[in-house]
Short mmCIF file of C-alpha atoms in Angstrom, two decimals:
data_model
loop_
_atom_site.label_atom_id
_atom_site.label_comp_id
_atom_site.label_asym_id
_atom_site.label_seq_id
_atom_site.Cartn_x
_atom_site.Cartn_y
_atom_site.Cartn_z
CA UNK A 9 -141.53 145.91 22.68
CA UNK A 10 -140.30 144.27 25.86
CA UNK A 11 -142.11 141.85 28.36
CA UNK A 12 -142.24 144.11 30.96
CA UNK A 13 -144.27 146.66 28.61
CA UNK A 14 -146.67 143.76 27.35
CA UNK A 15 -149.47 143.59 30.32
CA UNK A 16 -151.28 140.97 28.72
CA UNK A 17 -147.57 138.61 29.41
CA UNK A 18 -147.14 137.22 32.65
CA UNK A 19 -144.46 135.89 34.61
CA UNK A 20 -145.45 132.59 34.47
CA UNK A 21 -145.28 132.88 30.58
CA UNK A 22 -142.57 134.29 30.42
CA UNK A 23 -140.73 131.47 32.35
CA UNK A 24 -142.69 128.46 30.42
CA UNK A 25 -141.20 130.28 26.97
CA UNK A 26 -137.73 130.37 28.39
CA UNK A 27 -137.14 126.56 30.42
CA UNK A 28 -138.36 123.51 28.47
CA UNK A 29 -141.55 121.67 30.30
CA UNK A 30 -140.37 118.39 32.63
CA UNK A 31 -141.97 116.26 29.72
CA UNK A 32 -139.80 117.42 27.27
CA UNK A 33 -136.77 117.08 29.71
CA UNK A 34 -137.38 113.46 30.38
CA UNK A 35 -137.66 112.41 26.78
CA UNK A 36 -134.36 114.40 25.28
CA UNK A 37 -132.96 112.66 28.57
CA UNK A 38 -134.12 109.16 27.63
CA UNK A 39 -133.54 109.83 23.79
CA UNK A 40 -130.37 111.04 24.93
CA UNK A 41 -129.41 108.27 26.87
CA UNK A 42 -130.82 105.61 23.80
CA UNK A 43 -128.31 106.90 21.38
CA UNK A 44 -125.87 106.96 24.08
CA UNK A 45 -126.59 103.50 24.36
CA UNK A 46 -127.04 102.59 20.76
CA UNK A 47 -123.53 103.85 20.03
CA UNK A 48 -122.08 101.66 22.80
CA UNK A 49 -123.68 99.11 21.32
CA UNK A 50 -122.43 100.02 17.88
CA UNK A 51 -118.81 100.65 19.41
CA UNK A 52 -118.51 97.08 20.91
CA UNK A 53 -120.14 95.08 18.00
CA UNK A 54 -117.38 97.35 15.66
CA UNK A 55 -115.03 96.56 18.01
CA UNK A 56 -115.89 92.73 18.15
CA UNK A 57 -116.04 92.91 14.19
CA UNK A 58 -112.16 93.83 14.35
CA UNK A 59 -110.96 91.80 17.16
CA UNK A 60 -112.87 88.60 14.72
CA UNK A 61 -111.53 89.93 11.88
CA UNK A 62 -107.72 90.10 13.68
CA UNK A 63 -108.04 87.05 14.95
CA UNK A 64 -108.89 85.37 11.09
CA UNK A 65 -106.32 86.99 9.83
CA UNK A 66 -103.43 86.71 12.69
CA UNK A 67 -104.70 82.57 11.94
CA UNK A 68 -104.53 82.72 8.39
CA UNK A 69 -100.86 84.44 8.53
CA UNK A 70 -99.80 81.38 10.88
CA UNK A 71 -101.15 79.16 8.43
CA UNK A 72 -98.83 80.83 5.68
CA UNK A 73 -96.15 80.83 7.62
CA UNK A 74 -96.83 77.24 9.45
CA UNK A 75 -97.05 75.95 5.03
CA UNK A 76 -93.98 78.12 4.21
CA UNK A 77 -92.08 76.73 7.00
CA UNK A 78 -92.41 72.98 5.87
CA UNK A 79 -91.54 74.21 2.16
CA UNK A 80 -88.12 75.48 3.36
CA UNK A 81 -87.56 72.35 5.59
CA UNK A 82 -88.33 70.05 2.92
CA UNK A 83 -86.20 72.05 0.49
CA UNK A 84 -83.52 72.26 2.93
CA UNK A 85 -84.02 67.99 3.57
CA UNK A 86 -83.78 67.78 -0.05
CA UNK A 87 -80.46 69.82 -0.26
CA UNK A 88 -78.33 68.15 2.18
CA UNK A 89 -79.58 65.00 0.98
CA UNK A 90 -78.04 65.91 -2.65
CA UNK A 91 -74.84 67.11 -1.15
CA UNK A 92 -74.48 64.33 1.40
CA UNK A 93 -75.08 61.50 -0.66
CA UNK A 94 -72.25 61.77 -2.89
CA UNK A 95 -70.28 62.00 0.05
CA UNK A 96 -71.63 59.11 2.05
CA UNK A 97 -71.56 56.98 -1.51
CA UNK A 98 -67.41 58.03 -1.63
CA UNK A 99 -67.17 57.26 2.00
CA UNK A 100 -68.75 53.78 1.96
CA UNK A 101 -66.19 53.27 -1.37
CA UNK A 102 -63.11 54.24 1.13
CA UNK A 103 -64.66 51.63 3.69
CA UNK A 104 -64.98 48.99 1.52
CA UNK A 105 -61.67 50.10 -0.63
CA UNK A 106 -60.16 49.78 2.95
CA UNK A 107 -61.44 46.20 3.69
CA UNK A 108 -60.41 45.11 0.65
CA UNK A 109 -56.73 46.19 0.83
CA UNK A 110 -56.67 44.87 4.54
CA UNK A 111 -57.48 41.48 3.18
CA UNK A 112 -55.20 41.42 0.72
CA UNK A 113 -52.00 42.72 2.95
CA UNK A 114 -53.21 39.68 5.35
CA UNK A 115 -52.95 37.57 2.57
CA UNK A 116 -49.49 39.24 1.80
CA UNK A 117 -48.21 38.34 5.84
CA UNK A 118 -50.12 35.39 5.42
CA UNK A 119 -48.05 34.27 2.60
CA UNK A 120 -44.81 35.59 4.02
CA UNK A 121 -44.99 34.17 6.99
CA UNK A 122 -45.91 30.38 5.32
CA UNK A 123 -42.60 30.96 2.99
CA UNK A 124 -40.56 32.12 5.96
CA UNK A 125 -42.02 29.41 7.77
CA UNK A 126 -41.11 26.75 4.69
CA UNK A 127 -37.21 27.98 4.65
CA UNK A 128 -37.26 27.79 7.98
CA UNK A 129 -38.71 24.25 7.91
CA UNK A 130 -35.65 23.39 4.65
CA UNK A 131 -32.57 25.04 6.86
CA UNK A 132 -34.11 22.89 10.22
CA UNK A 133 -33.52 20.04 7.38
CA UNK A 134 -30.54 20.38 6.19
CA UNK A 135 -29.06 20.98 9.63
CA UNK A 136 -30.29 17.95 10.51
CA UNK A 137 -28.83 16.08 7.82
CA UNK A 138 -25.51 17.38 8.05
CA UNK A 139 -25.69 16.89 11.95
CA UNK A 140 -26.67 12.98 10.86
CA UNK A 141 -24.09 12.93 7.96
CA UNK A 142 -21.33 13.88 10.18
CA UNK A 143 -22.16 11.23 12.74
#
């Protein structure tokens, strides 16, 4: 049975069963637009949750890296400490080895010269003597 048998149905019926009422439009509209709005809501606070929680952990990795950095500095301090000292120790020997044998050939001219010097002084001598013995 069809609408347009039914007498008792009128147009206006008809219509009103087909189109929700304006009351009905408004509030799926506004209930519409309140879990529109709800989920922006949600969106940005998930989205500030993540950018937080990013931010922690990009800080907590520079941390790590910031501690793991001195580690390896002080480790690599400590190492070239260990392998210089030696050296610098052997080095300051050499220097003072160096001083030491520079005194002592000083002492060696020193010496040579003051003999030298002394035979010099004993031939000046005897020249003269023979110069005054043959006068």
């Amino acid at each position: 049975m069809s609408r347009d048998d039914d007498p008792s149905l009128s147009e206006d019926m008809a219509s009103h069963e087909t189109q929700p009422s304006q009351e009905t439009h408004t509030i799926d509209t506004t209930s519409v637009q309140n879990l529109l709005e709800q989920h922006k809501q949600n969106l940005k606070r998930r989205r500030r949750q993540r950018n937080e929680a990013i931010k922690v952990a990009h800080t907590a990795r520079m941390e790590g890296l910031g501690k793991a950095y001195e580690r390896a500095k002080t480790q690599y301090q400590e190492t070239v400490r260990a392998t210089q000292r030696p050296k610098l120790e052997r080095l300051l020997h050499l220097i003072k080895k160096k001083r030491e044998v520079k005194v002592s050939i000083d002492d060696c001219v020193s010496q040579k010269e003051a003999a030298f010097m002394g035979t010099v002084d004993k031939i000046m001598l005897a020249a003269d003597a023979r110069s005054a013995a043959m006068e």
